[in-house]
Amino acid sequence: MSEDLKPTYVEKGQEFNRDMRYIPDRVTKDGRVPERGPVNGKLWPVEPGRYRLIAAKACPWATRAIIVRQLLGLEDVISLGTPGPTHDKRSWTFDLDPDGRDPVLGIERLQEAYFERYPDYPRGITVPAIVDVPTGQVVTNDFPWITHDLFFEWQDHHRDGAPDLWPEALREEMEQVMERVFTEVNNGVYRCGFAGSQESYDAAYDRLWKAMDWLEDRLADRRYLMGDTITEADVRLFTTLARFDAVYHGHFKCNRNKLTEMPNLWGYARDLHSIPAFGENTDFDQIKAHYYVVHSDINPSGIIPAGPDPAVWLEPHGRG
C-alpha cells in the first residue's frame, strides 16, 4: 500500500482512515480466473521477465513484497526497482539509481507508469506496484493480493525448497490472524500517529496495545505466528515490528513500551531478521529518512534521529 502521496493527515477531531482503493488487476497463471480472492479488474498472465516490482525499502507495505519475492526465489523472474526513501507529493522517485532513473523502465517517477495507463489517475501513487515492462504501464498496486499471487500464481517459478507461505491446513486461522494484525497493528500504528484528536488517539493507542499483548502471548509457546514454520502472516507482521522502535514508538506516539521490552515479540522479530530475505531488506537508514522527512506535519524540523543502534538486531534470538 505504501504511504499515500495524497495528504495522509486528518482534520482535527477526526480519526485516521486509510483509503483502501487500489488498482484491482491481478497477475495469474495463464491469465486465469484465480481460485481465491476478488476479480474486479483485468487479469494479466504470469510471464517471467515481463513485470517489474517497484517497492521502496522504506515502506512497510512494499517491503512485504520484496521479502516474499526473495523467499520464493523469484529474483530472476520478476525484476525489482527500488525508489529512494523520500518523495514529494507527486510521486516516489528513483533517486538511488544513476541519473535518477529506473534502469529498466527509464522513468524518474513511479507516477509516470501510473499515468502511462491512467492519464488522470486520481489517487496516491503507491508502492508496491507491479509494472508491465513492455508498455511501461502500471498493472496493480493492490498490495495484499500482490504477495498472495506471488505465492499461488507463480508457483511454477518458485525455487526448490521455497517455503509454503499459505499452508492449506492453517489458512482459515491464518486469515483471521492476518486480519487482526492488519487492522490493529499494521494500520494501528498509523491510527495512533495520524489521530486528529486526543480521544481518537487514546482509542487507537488502547487498540494497538491490546493487540500487541495478544501477539506477545501468542508467541510464548510457538516460534512463528502459525507454529513451527514461516507463513505470510509473519511477513506481514515483521515489517511493522522492524519499524517499531526506530519510528512508531516516538514518531507515532506508540510509546507504552519498546519492542525490545517485549521478550517474545523481540526474540521473534530477531529470529525473522536473521533470515536473509528479512534482514537484507530491512534498511533502518531508509526507514528513518522516510518517516522523519516525509511526515513534515509530525516532524516539521525534518531531523532524523541517530538511534536506535541497529546492532541489537544481530543479537542471538534464542527462538530455535
PDB file of C-alpha atoms in Angstrom:
ATOM      1  CA  MET A   1       0.000   0.000   0.000  1.00  0.00           C
ATOM      2  CA  SER A   2       2.768   2.370   0.949  1.00  0.00           C
ATOM      3  CA  GLU A   3       2.445   5.871   2.112  1.00  0.00           C
ATOM      4  CA  ASP A   4      -0.330   7.513   0.120  1.00  0.00           C
ATOM      5  CA  LEU A   5       1.063  10.620  -1.543  1.00  0.00           C
ATOM      6  CA  LYS A   6      -2.190  12.415  -1.086  1.00  0.00           C
ATOM      7  CA  PRO A   7      -2.407  14.065   2.346  1.00  0.00           C
ATOM      8  CA  THR A   8      -2.316  11.358   4.993  1.00  0.00           C
ATOM      9  CA  TYR A   9      -3.180  13.636   7.851  1.00  0.00           C
ATOM     10  CA  VAL A  10      -6.670  14.015   9.229  1.00  0.00           C
ATOM     11  CA  GLU A  11      -8.595  17.052  10.266  1.00  0.00           C
ATOM     12  CA  LYS A  12      -8.531  17.955  13.926  1.00  0.00           C
ATOM     13  CA  GLY A  13     -11.089  15.888  15.786  1.00  0.00           C
ATOM     14  CA  GLN A  14     -11.225  13.088  13.225  1.00  0.00           C
ATOM     15  CA  GLU A  15      -9.959   9.528  13.218  1.00  0.00           C
ATOM     16  CA  PHE A  16      -7.467   8.268  10.629  1.00  0.00           C
ATOM     17  CA  ASN A  17      -8.967   6.006   7.970  1.00  0.00           C
ATOM     18  CA  ARG A  18      -6.810   4.538   5.221  1.00  0.00           C
ATOM     19  CA  ASP A  19      -8.008   4.679   1.606  1.00  0.00           C
ATOM     20  CA  MET A  20      -8.022   1.015   0.554  1.00  0.00           C
ATOM     21  CA  ARG A  21      -8.993   1.575  -3.085  1.00  0.00           C
ATOM     22  CA  TYR A  22      -6.284   0.162  -5.343  1.00  0.00           C
ATOM     23  CA  ILE A  23      -5.930  -0.910  -8.970  1.00  0.00           C
ATOM     24  CA  PRO A  24      -7.719  -4.279  -8.777  1.00  0.00           C
ATOM     25  CA  ASP A  25      -5.883  -6.098 -11.600  1.00  0.00           C
ATOM     26  CA  ARG A  26      -4.122  -9.377 -10.855  1.00  0.00           C
ATOM     27  CA  VAL A  27      -1.323 -11.387 -12.454  1.00  0.00           C
ATOM     28  CA  THR A  28      -2.359 -15.051 -12.641  1.00  0.00           C
ATOM     29  CA  LYS A  29      -1.161 -18.251 -14.261  1.00  0.00           C
ATOM     30  CA  ASP A  30      -2.132 -18.074 -17.937  1.00  0.00           C
ATOM     31  CA  GLY A  31      -4.339 -15.096 -17.048  1.00  0.00           C
ATOM     32  CA  ARG A  32      -6.822 -17.496 -15.471  1.00  0.00           C
ATOM     33  CA  VAL A  33      -9.598 -16.560 -13.085  1.00  0.00           C
ATOM     34  CA  PRO A  34      -7.944 -17.060  -9.682  1.00  0.00           C
ATOM     35  CA  GLU A  35      -9.325 -19.606  -7.266  1.00  0.00           C
ATOM     36  CA  ARG A  36      -9.080 -17.168  -4.361  1.00  0.00           C
ATOM     37  CA  GLY A  37      -9.932 -13.526  -3.972  1.00  0.00           C
ATOM     38  CA  PRO A  38     -11.780 -10.868  -5.964  1.00  0.00           C
ATOM     39  CA  VAL A  39     -11.757 -10.417  -9.718  1.00  0.00           C
ATOM     40  CA  ASN A  40     -12.667  -6.758 -10.146  1.00  0.00           C
ATOM     41  CA  GLY A  41     -10.135  -5.821 -12.788  1.00  0.00           C
ATOM     42  CA  LYS A  42      -8.058  -7.110 -15.683  1.00  0.00           C
ATOM     43  CA  LEU A  43      -6.256 -10.453 -15.476  1.00  0.00           C
ATOM     44  CA  TRP A  44      -2.645 -10.449 -16.682  1.00  0.00           C
ATOM     45  CA  PRO A  45      -0.720 -13.671 -17.477  1.00  0.00           C
ATOM     46  CA  VAL A  46       2.275 -14.850 -15.470  1.00  0.00           C
ATOM     47  CA  GLU A  47       5.273 -14.373 -17.728  1.00  0.00           C
ATOM     48  CA  PRO A  48       8.865 -14.455 -16.452  1.00  0.00           C
ATOM     49  CA  GLY A  49      10.786 -11.302 -17.281  1.00  0.00           C
ATOM     50  CA  ARG A  50       7.713  -9.282 -18.226  1.00  0.00           C
ATOM     51  CA  TYR A  51       6.988  -7.486 -14.964  1.00  0.00           C
ATOM     52  CA  ARG A  52       8.944  -5.222 -12.642  1.00  0.00           C
ATOM     53  CA  LEU A  53       8.127  -4.914  -8.961  1.00  0.00           C
ATOM     54  CA  ILE A  54       8.579  -1.353  -7.749  1.00  0.00           C
ATOM     55  CA  ALA A  55       8.960  -1.392  -3.984  1.00  0.00           C
ATOM     56  CA  ALA A  56      10.718   1.049  -1.663  1.00  0.00           C
ATOM     57  CA  LYS A  57      12.601  -0.496   1.254  1.00  0.00           C
ATOM     58  CA  ALA A  58      11.481   2.465   3.358  1.00  0.00           C
ATOM     59  CA  CYS A  59       7.835   1.399   3.125  1.00  0.00           C
ATOM     60  CA  PRO A  60       6.477  -1.464   5.267  1.00  0.00           C
ATOM     61  CA  TRP A  61       3.767  -2.430   2.793  1.00  0.00           C
ATOM     62  CA  ALA A  62       6.240  -2.559  -0.099  1.00  0.00           C
ATOM     63  CA  THR A  63       8.920  -4.400   1.861  1.00  0.00           C
ATOM     64  CA  ARG A  64       6.465  -7.276   2.303  1.00  0.00           C
ATOM     65  CA  ALA A  65       6.555  -7.871  -1.449  1.00  0.00           C
ATOM     66  CA  ILE A  66      10.363  -7.681  -1.566  1.00  0.00           C
ATOM     67  CA  ILE A  67      10.631 -10.266   1.216  1.00  0.00           C
ATOM     68  CA  VAL A  68       8.124 -12.667  -0.386  1.00  0.00           C
ATOM     69  CA  ARG A  69       9.840 -12.349  -3.774  1.00  0.00           C
ATOM     70  CA  GLN A  70      13.147 -13.363  -2.212  1.00  0.00           C
ATOM     71  CA  LEU A  71      11.718 -16.130  -0.012  1.00  0.00           C
ATOM     72  CA  LEU A  72      10.162 -17.752  -3.076  1.00  0.00           C
ATOM     73  CA  GLY A  73      13.260 -17.319  -5.236  1.00  0.00           C
ATOM     74  CA  LEU A  74      11.631 -15.104  -7.844  1.00  0.00           C
ATOM     75  CA  GLU A  75      14.546 -12.679  -8.183  1.00  0.00           C
ATOM     76  CA  ASP A  76      15.367 -13.784 -11.759  1.00  0.00           C
ATOM     77  CA  VAL A  77      11.701 -13.980 -12.739  1.00  0.00           C
ATOM     78  CA  ILE A  78      10.377 -10.594 -11.594  1.00  0.00           C
ATOM     79  CA  SER A  79      12.855  -7.715 -11.560  1.00  0.00           C
ATOM     80  CA  LEU A  80      12.962  -5.221  -8.707  1.00  0.00           C
ATOM     81  CA  GLY A  81      13.112  -1.432  -8.796  1.00  0.00           C
ATOM     82  CA  THR A  82      13.664   0.416  -5.525  1.00  0.00           C
ATOM     83  CA  PRO A  83      12.719   4.094  -5.214  1.00  0.00           C
ATOM     84  CA  GLY A  84      14.522   6.183  -2.636  1.00  0.00           C
ATOM     85  CA  PRO A  85      13.151   6.714   0.873  1.00  0.00           C
ATOM     86  CA  THR A  86      11.844  10.263   0.442  1.00  0.00           C
ATOM     87  CA  HIS A  87       9.423  11.756  -2.026  1.00  0.00           C
ATOM     88  CA  ASP A  88       7.290  14.797  -2.632  1.00  0.00           C
ATOM     89  CA  LYS A  89       3.515  14.965  -3.011  1.00  0.00           C
ATOM     90  CA  ARG A  90       3.702  13.823  -6.633  1.00  0.00           C
ATOM     91  CA  SER A  91       5.460  10.502  -6.517  1.00  0.00           C
ATOM     92  CA  TRP A  92       8.139   8.148  -5.341  1.00  0.00           C
ATOM     93  CA  THR A  93      11.361   8.879  -7.243  1.00  0.00           C
ATOM     94  CA  PHE A  94      14.317   6.753  -8.339  1.00  0.00           C
ATOM     95  CA  ASP A  95      16.971   8.930  -6.760  1.00  0.00           C
ATOM     96  CA  LEU A  96      19.042   5.907  -5.675  1.00  0.00           C
ATOM     97  CA  ASP A  97      19.652   4.949  -9.329  1.00  0.00           C
ATOM     98  CA  PRO A  98      22.210   6.509 -11.709  1.00  0.00           C
ATOM     99  CA  ASP A  99      20.872   9.745 -13.206  1.00  0.00           C
ATOM    100  CA  GLY A 100      17.785   9.345 -11.005  1.00  0.00           C
ATOM    101  CA  ARG A 101      16.060   6.960 -13.426  1.00  0.00           C
ATOM    102  CA  ASP A 102      14.935   3.388 -13.025  1.00  0.00           C
ATOM    103  CA  PRO A 103      17.397   1.418 -15.169  1.00  0.00           C
ATOM    104  CA  VAL A 104      14.718  -0.839 -16.690  1.00  0.00           C
ATOM    105  CA  LEU A 105      11.716   1.452 -17.072  1.00  0.00           C
ATOM    106  CA  GLY A 106      13.741   4.594 -17.749  1.00  0.00           C
ATOM    107  CA  ILE A 107      11.452   6.756 -15.624  1.00  0.00           C
ATOM    108  CA  GLU A 108      12.274   9.289 -12.912  1.00  0.00           C
ATOM    109  CA  ARG A 109       9.000   8.954 -11.030  1.00  0.00           C
ATOM    110  CA  LEU A 110       6.727   5.986 -10.449  1.00  0.00           C
ATOM    111  CA  GLN A 111       3.939   8.402 -11.305  1.00  0.00           C
ATOM    112  CA  GLU A 112       4.948   8.052 -14.971  1.00  0.00           C
ATOM    113  CA  ALA A 113       3.962   4.356 -15.014  1.00  0.00           C
ATOM    114  CA  TYR A 114       0.591   5.175 -13.443  1.00  0.00           C
ATOM    115  CA  PHE A 115      -0.080   7.994 -15.916  1.00  0.00           C
ATOM    116  CA  GLU A 116       1.016   5.805 -18.824  1.00  0.00           C
ATOM    117  CA  ARG A 117      -2.050   3.704 -18.115  1.00  0.00           C
ATOM    118  CA  TYR A 118      -4.347   6.195 -16.374  1.00  0.00           C
ATOM    119  CA  PRO A 119      -3.544   9.765 -17.506  1.00  0.00           C
ATOM    120  CA  ASP A 120      -5.850  11.188 -14.828  1.00  0.00           C
ATOM    121  CA  TYR A 121      -5.123   8.674 -12.043  1.00  0.00           C
ATOM    122  CA  PRO A 122      -6.921  10.251  -9.075  1.00  0.00           C
ATOM    123  CA  ARG A 123      -5.375   8.586  -6.035  1.00  0.00           C
ATOM    124  CA  GLY A 124      -1.987   8.239  -4.409  1.00  0.00           C
ATOM    125  CA  ILE A 125       0.997   6.860  -6.316  1.00  0.00           C
ATOM    126  CA  THR A 126       1.722   3.944  -4.017  1.00  0.00           C
ATOM    127  CA  VAL A 127       4.208   1.116  -3.636  1.00  0.00           C
ATOM    128  CA  PRO A 128       4.387  -1.790  -4.064  1.00  0.00           C
ATOM    129  CA  ALA A 129       3.380  -1.608  -7.692  1.00  0.00           C
ATOM    130  CA  ILE A 130       3.814  -4.104 -10.497  1.00  0.00           C
ATOM    131  CA  VAL A 131       4.649  -2.534 -13.849  1.00  0.00           C
ATOM    132  CA  ASP A 132       4.374  -4.144 -17.287  1.00  0.00           C
ATOM    133  CA  VAL A 133       7.843  -3.556 -18.732  1.00  0.00           C
ATOM    134  CA  PRO A 134       6.930  -3.711 -22.473  1.00  0.00           C
ATOM    135  CA  THR A 135       4.275  -0.977 -22.159  1.00  0.00           C
ATOM    136  CA  GLY A 136       5.613   0.868 -19.119  1.00  0.00           C
ATOM    137  CA  GLN A 137       2.117   0.751 -17.618  1.00  0.00           C
ATOM    138  CA  VAL A 138       1.253   0.038 -14.007  1.00  0.00           C
ATOM    139  CA  VAL A 139      -0.554  -3.284 -13.612  1.00  0.00           C
ATOM    140  CA  THR A 140      -1.609  -3.218  -9.966  1.00  0.00           C
ATOM    141  CA  ASN A 141      -0.780  -1.678  -6.607  1.00  0.00           C
ATOM    142  CA  ASP A 142      -3.179  -3.880  -4.625  1.00  0.00           C
ATOM    143  CA  PHE A 143      -0.582  -4.813  -2.009  1.00  0.00           C
ATOM    144  CA  PRO A 144      -2.181  -7.823  -0.205  1.00  0.00           C
ATOM    145  CA  TRP A 145      -3.018  -9.544  -3.487  1.00  0.00           C
ATOM    146  CA  ILE A 146       0.443  -8.926  -4.915  1.00  0.00           C
ATOM    147  CA  THR A 147       2.096 -11.114  -2.274  1.00  0.00           C
ATOM    148  CA  HIS A 148      -0.780 -13.598  -2.296  1.00  0.00           C
ATOM    149  CA  ASP A 149      -0.425 -14.098  -6.036  1.00  0.00           C
ATOM    150  CA  LEU A 150       3.374 -14.318  -5.923  1.00  0.00           C
ATOM    151  CA  PHE A 151       2.772 -17.482  -3.921  1.00  0.00           C
ATOM    152  CA  PHE A 152      -0.287 -19.009  -5.589  1.00  0.00           C
ATOM    153  CA  GLU A 153       0.089 -17.928  -9.215  1.00  0.00           C
ATOM    154  CA  TRP A 154       3.869 -18.011  -9.711  1.00  0.00           C
ATOM    155  CA  GLN A 155       4.437 -21.472  -8.185  1.00  0.00           C
ATOM    156  CA  ASP A 156       5.894 -22.901 -11.402  1.00  0.00           C
ATOM    157  CA  HIS A 157       8.790 -20.489 -10.955  1.00  0.00           C
ATOM    158  CA  HIS A 158       9.460 -20.841  -7.214  1.00  0.00           C
ATOM    159  CA  ARG A 159      12.892 -22.058  -6.148  1.00  0.00           C
ATOM    160  CA  ASP A 160      13.299 -25.608  -4.947  1.00  0.00           C
ATOM    161  CA  GLY A 161      12.502 -25.770  -1.252  1.00  0.00           C
ATOM    162  CA  ALA A 162      10.629 -22.464  -1.184  1.00  0.00           C
ATOM    163  CA  PRO A 163       8.565 -22.103   1.999  1.00  0.00           C
ATOM    164  CA  ASP A 164       4.854 -22.858   1.997  1.00  0.00           C
ATOM    165  CA  LEU A 165       3.657 -19.394   2.972  1.00  0.00           C
ATOM    166  CA  TRP A 166      -0.015 -20.432   2.886  1.00  0.00           C
ATOM    167  CA  PRO A 167      -0.272 -23.922   4.469  1.00  0.00           C
ATOM    168  CA  GLU A 168      -3.643 -25.321   3.468  1.00  0.00           C
ATOM    169  CA  ALA A 169      -4.483 -26.693   6.899  1.00  0.00           C
ATOM    170  CA  LEU A 170      -3.844 -23.307   8.522  1.00  0.00           C
ATOM    171  CA  ARG A 171      -5.377 -20.903   6.023  1.00  0.00           C
ATOM    172  CA  GLU A 172      -8.665 -20.263   7.779  1.00  0.00           C
ATOM    173  CA  GLU A 173      -6.998 -19.405  11.086  1.00  0.00           C
ATOM    174  CA  MET A 174      -4.199 -17.578   9.288  1.00  0.00           C
ATOM    175  CA  GLU A 175      -6.668 -15.271   7.541  1.00  0.00           C
ATOM    176  CA  GLN A 176      -8.128 -14.352  10.926  1.00  0.00           C
ATOM    177  CA  VAL A 177      -4.689 -13.709  12.407  1.00  0.00           C
ATOM    178  CA  MET A 178      -3.633 -11.578   9.428  1.00  0.00           C
ATOM    179  CA  GLU A 179      -6.842  -9.550   9.565  1.00  0.00           C
ATOM    180  CA  ARG A 180      -6.238  -8.721  13.223  1.00  0.00           C
ATOM    181  CA  VAL A 181      -2.572  -7.946  12.570  1.00  0.00           C
ATOM    182  CA  PHE A 182      -3.539  -5.595   9.748  1.00  0.00           C
ATOM    183  CA  THR A 183      -6.356  -3.701  11.415  1.00  0.00           C
ATOM    184  CA  GLU A 184      -4.878  -3.486  14.902  1.00  0.00           C
ATOM    185  CA  VAL A 185      -1.089  -3.410  14.362  1.00  0.00           C
ATOM    186  CA  ASN A 186      -0.024  -2.661  10.762  1.00  0.00           C
ATOM    187  CA  ASN A 187      -2.668   0.031  10.448  1.00  0.00           C
ATOM    188  CA  GLY A 188      -2.953   0.578  14.197  1.00  0.00           C
ATOM    189  CA  VAL A 189       0.347   2.425  14.438  1.00  0.00           C
ATOM    190  CA  TYR A 190      -0.849   4.827  11.734  1.00  0.00           C
ATOM    191  CA  ARG A 191      -4.131   5.275  13.557  1.00  0.00           C
ATOM    192  CA  CYS A 192      -2.092   6.482  16.537  1.00  0.00           C
ATOM    193  CA  GLY A 193       0.314   8.623  14.536  1.00  0.00           C
ATOM    194  CA  PHE A 194      -2.304  10.436  12.487  1.00  0.00           C
ATOM    195  CA  ALA A 195      -5.016  10.776  15.111  1.00  0.00           C
ATOM    196  CA  GLY A 196      -6.836  14.091  14.834  1.00  0.00           C
ATOM    197  CA  SER A 197      -7.935  14.350  18.453  1.00  0.00           C
ATOM    198  CA  GLN A 198      -6.923  13.180  21.896  1.00  0.00           C
ATOM    199  CA  GLU A 199      -9.955  10.934  22.014  1.00  0.00           C
ATOM    200  CA  SER A 200      -9.158   9.209  18.706  1.00  0.00           C
ATOM    201  CA  TYR A 201      -5.509   8.829  19.740  1.00  0.00           C
ATOM    202  CA  ASP A 202      -6.420   7.324  23.109  1.00  0.00           C
ATOM    203  CA  ALA A 203      -8.749   4.814  21.458  1.00  0.00           C
ATOM    204  CA  ALA A 204      -6.147   3.924  18.822  1.00  0.00           C
ATOM    205  CA  TYR A 205      -3.437   3.512  21.449  1.00  0.00           C
ATOM    206  CA  ASP A 206      -5.589   1.144  23.501  1.00  0.00           C
ATOM    207  CA  ARG A 207      -6.447  -0.941  20.436  1.00  0.00           C
ATOM    208  CA  LEU A 208      -2.806  -1.195  19.387  1.00  0.00           C
ATOM    209  CA  TRP A 209      -1.512  -2.342  22.747  1.00  0.00           C
ATOM    210  CA  LYS A 210      -4.314  -4.825  23.253  1.00  0.00           C
ATOM    211  CA  ALA A 211      -3.203  -6.449  20.002  1.00  0.00           C
ATOM    212  CA  MET A 212       0.492  -6.232  20.872  1.00  0.00           C
ATOM    213  CA  ASP A 213      -0.180  -8.007  24.170  1.00  0.00           C
ATOM    214  CA  TRP A 214      -2.165 -10.664  22.306  1.00  0.00           C
ATOM    215  CA  LEU A 215       0.799 -11.252  19.990  1.00  0.00           C
ATOM    216  CA  GLU A 216       3.232 -11.392  22.910  1.00  0.00           C
ATOM    217  CA  ASP A 217       1.084 -14.086  24.495  1.00  0.00           C
ATOM    218  CA  ARG A 218       0.620 -15.974  21.220  1.00  0.00           C
ATOM    219  CA  LEU A 219       4.372 -16.173  20.664  1.00  0.00           C
ATOM    220  CA  ALA A 220       5.046 -17.536  24.158  1.00  0.00           C
ATOM    221  CA  ASP A 221       4.606 -21.155  23.049  1.00  0.00           C
ATOM    222  CA  ARG A 222       5.209 -21.083  19.281  1.00  0.00           C
ATOM    223  CA  ARG A 223       8.176 -19.977  17.205  1.00  0.00           C
ATOM    224  CA  TYR A 224       6.177 -18.202  14.489  1.00  0.00           C
ATOM    225  CA  LEU A 225       2.652 -16.855  14.346  1.00  0.00           C
ATOM    226  CA  MET A 226       1.174 -20.058  12.937  1.00  0.00           C
ATOM    227  CA  GLY A 227       3.519 -22.601  14.512  1.00  0.00           C
ATOM    228  CA  ASP A 228       6.899 -24.009  13.522  1.00  0.00           C
ATOM    229  CA  THR A 229       7.189 -22.593  10.003  1.00  0.00           C
ATOM    230  CA  ILE A 230       7.151 -19.153   8.418  1.00  0.00           C
ATOM    231  CA  THR A 231       3.970 -18.035   6.690  1.00  0.00           C
ATOM    232  CA  GLU A 232       2.713 -14.894   5.007  1.00  0.00           C
ATOM    233  CA  ALA A 233       1.365 -13.848   8.404  1.00  0.00           C
ATOM    234  CA  ASP A 234       4.932 -13.476   9.681  1.00  0.00           C
ATOM    235  CA  VAL A 235       5.940 -11.362   6.707  1.00  0.00           C
ATOM    236  CA  ARG A 236       3.008  -9.028   7.307  1.00  0.00           C
ATOM    237  CA  LEU A 237       3.792  -8.554  10.985  1.00  0.00           C
ATOM    238  CA  PHE A 238       7.569  -8.297  10.652  1.00  0.00           C
ATOM    239  CA  THR A 239       7.685  -5.087   8.625  1.00  0.00           C
ATOM    240  CA  THR A 240       5.773  -3.241  11.349  1.00  0.00           C
ATOM    241  CA  LEU A 241       7.916  -4.683  14.126  1.00  0.00           C
ATOM    242  CA  ALA A 242      11.093  -3.713  12.271  1.00  0.00           C
ATOM    243  CA  ARG A 243       9.972  -0.076  12.326  1.00  0.00           C
ATOM    244  CA  PHE A 244       8.566  -0.042  15.823  1.00  0.00           C
ATOM    245  CA  ASP A 245      11.387   1.275  17.990  1.00  0.00           C
ATOM    246  CA  ALA A 246      13.015   3.336  15.230  1.00  0.00           C
ATOM    247  CA  VAL A 247       9.821   5.138  14.187  1.00  0.00           C
ATOM    248  CA  TYR A 248       6.479   4.181  15.675  1.00  0.00           C
ATOM    249  CA  HIS A 249       7.449   4.350  19.348  1.00  0.00           C
ATOM    250  CA  GLY A 250       8.275   8.061  19.215  1.00  0.00           C
ATOM    251  CA  HIS A 251       7.193   9.468  15.856  1.00  0.00           C
ATOM    252  CA  PHE A 252       3.738   7.866  16.031  1.00  0.00           C
ATOM    253  CA  LYS A 253       3.428   8.098  19.851  1.00  0.00           C
ATOM    254  CA  CYS A 254       3.107   4.309  20.279  1.00  0.00           C
ATOM    255  CA  ASN A 255       5.194   4.622  23.412  1.00  0.00           C
ATOM    256  CA  ARG A 256       3.805   2.398  26.141  1.00  0.00           C
ATOM    257  CA  ASN A 257       6.999   0.421  25.783  1.00  0.00           C
ATOM    258  CA  LYS A 258       9.559  -0.526  23.154  1.00  0.00           C
ATOM    259  CA  LEU A 259       9.610  -3.714  21.124  1.00  0.00           C
ATOM    260  CA  THR A 260      12.888  -4.580  22.848  1.00  0.00           C
ATOM    261  CA  GLU A 261      10.956  -4.683  26.137  1.00  0.00           C
ATOM    262  CA  MET A 262       8.581  -7.440  24.963  1.00  0.00           C
ATOM    263  CA  PRO A 263      10.612 -10.651  25.246  1.00  0.00           C
ATOM    264  CA  ASN A 264       8.593 -12.908  22.952  1.00  0.00           C
ATOM    265  CA  LEU A 265       7.952 -10.367  20.209  1.00  0.00           C
ATOM    266  CA  TRP A 266      11.522  -9.104  20.353  1.00  0.00           C
ATOM    267  CA  GLY A 267      13.029 -12.588  20.109  1.00  0.00           C
ATOM    268  CA  TYR A 268      10.592 -13.433  17.303  1.00  0.00           C
ATOM    269  CA  ALA A 269      11.482 -10.277  15.371  1.00  0.00           C
ATOM    270  CA  ARG A 270      15.214 -11.008  15.659  1.00  0.00           C
ATOM    271  CA  ASP A 271      14.589 -14.605  14.606  1.00  0.00           C
ATOM    272  CA  LEU A 272      12.944 -13.416  11.391  1.00  0.00           C
ATOM    273  CA  HIS A 273      15.584 -10.722  10.855  1.00  0.00           C
ATOM    274  CA  SER A 274      18.263 -13.424  10.867  1.00  0.00           C
ATOM    275  CA  ILE A 275      16.721 -14.892   7.698  1.00  0.00           C
ATOM    276  CA  PRO A 276      18.310 -13.162   4.656  1.00  0.00           C
ATOM    277  CA  ALA A 277      15.040 -12.289   2.933  1.00  0.00           C
ATOM    278  CA  PHE A 278      14.000 -10.346   6.026  1.00  0.00           C
ATOM    279  CA  GLY A 279      17.286  -8.913   7.287  1.00  0.00           C
ATOM    280  CA  GLU A 280      18.780  -7.986   3.922  1.00  0.00           C
ATOM    281  CA  ASN A 281      15.694  -5.956   3.063  1.00  0.00           C
ATOM    282  CA  THR A 282      15.454  -4.062   6.350  1.00  0.00           C
ATOM    283  CA  ASP A 283      17.238  -0.747   5.854  1.00  0.00           C
ATOM    284  CA  PHE A 284      16.957   1.339   9.011  1.00  0.00           C
ATOM    285  CA  ASP A 285      18.546   4.429   7.437  1.00  0.00           C
ATOM    286  CA  GLN A 286      15.950   4.439   4.662  1.00  0.00           C
ATOM    287  CA  ILE A 287      13.147   3.711   7.103  1.00  0.00           C
ATOM    288  CA  LYS A 288      14.015   6.651   9.343  1.00  0.00           C
ATOM    289  CA  ALA A 289      14.663   9.004   6.442  1.00  0.00           C
ATOM    290  CA  HIS A 290      11.235   8.268   5.030  1.00  0.00           C
ATOM    291  CA  TYR A 291       9.116   8.820   8.097  1.00  0.00           C
ATOM    292  CA  TYR A 292      11.009  11.707   9.669  1.00  0.00           C
ATOM    293  CA  VAL A 293      11.409  13.659   6.415  1.00  0.00           C
ATOM    294  CA  VAL A 294       8.181  12.932   4.518  1.00  0.00           C
ATOM    295  CA  HIS A 295       5.861  13.371   7.510  1.00  0.00           C
ATOM    296  CA  SER A 296       6.645  17.049   7.867  1.00  0.00           C
ATOM    297  CA  ASP A 297       3.391  17.785   9.705  1.00  0.00           C
ATOM    298  CA  ILE A 298       4.510  15.470  12.506  1.00  0.00           C
ATOM    299  CA  ASN A 299       8.239  16.306  12.325  1.00  0.00           C
ATOM    300  CA  PRO A 300       8.495  19.833  10.850  1.00  0.00           C
ATOM    301  CA  SER A 301      12.223  20.114  11.587  1.00  0.00           C
ATOM    302  CA  GLY A 302      12.991  17.176   9.294  1.00  0.00           C
ATOM    303  CA  ILE A 303      15.638  15.998  11.739  1.00  0.00           C
ATOM    304  CA  ILE A 304      16.337  12.262  11.513  1.00  0.00           C
ATOM    305  CA  PRO A 305      17.173  10.660  14.869  1.00  0.00           C
ATOM    306  CA  ALA A 306      20.529   8.917  15.202  1.00  0.00           C
ATOM    307  CA  GLY A 307      19.270   5.888  17.144  1.00  0.00           C
ATOM    308  CA  PRO A 308      18.405   3.257  17.989  1.00  0.00           C
ATOM    309  CA  ASP A 309      21.520   1.192  17.325  1.00  0.00           C
ATOM    310  CA  PRO A 310      20.634  -1.429  14.673  1.00  0.00           C
ATOM    311  CA  ALA A 311      23.295  -3.761  16.067  1.00  0.00           C
ATOM    312  CA  VAL A 312      20.786  -5.013  18.642  1.00  0.00           C
ATOM    313  CA  TRP A 313      19.013  -6.838  15.813  1.00  0.00           C
ATOM    314  CA  LEU A 314      22.052  -9.084  15.419  1.00  0.00           C
ATOM    315  CA  GLU A 315      21.982 -10.374  18.992  1.00  0.00           C
ATOM    316  CA  PRO A 316      21.072 -14.077  19.439  1.00  0.00           C
ATOM    317  CA  HIS A 317      17.311 -14.552  19.382  1.00  0.00           C
ATOM    318  CA  GLY A 318      17.071 -17.798  21.330  1.00  0.00           C
ATOM    319  CA  ARG A 319      13.985 -18.979  19.449  1.00  0.00           C
ATOM    320  CA  GLY A 320      15.430 -22.175  17.935  1.00  0.00           C
TER     321      GLY A 320
END
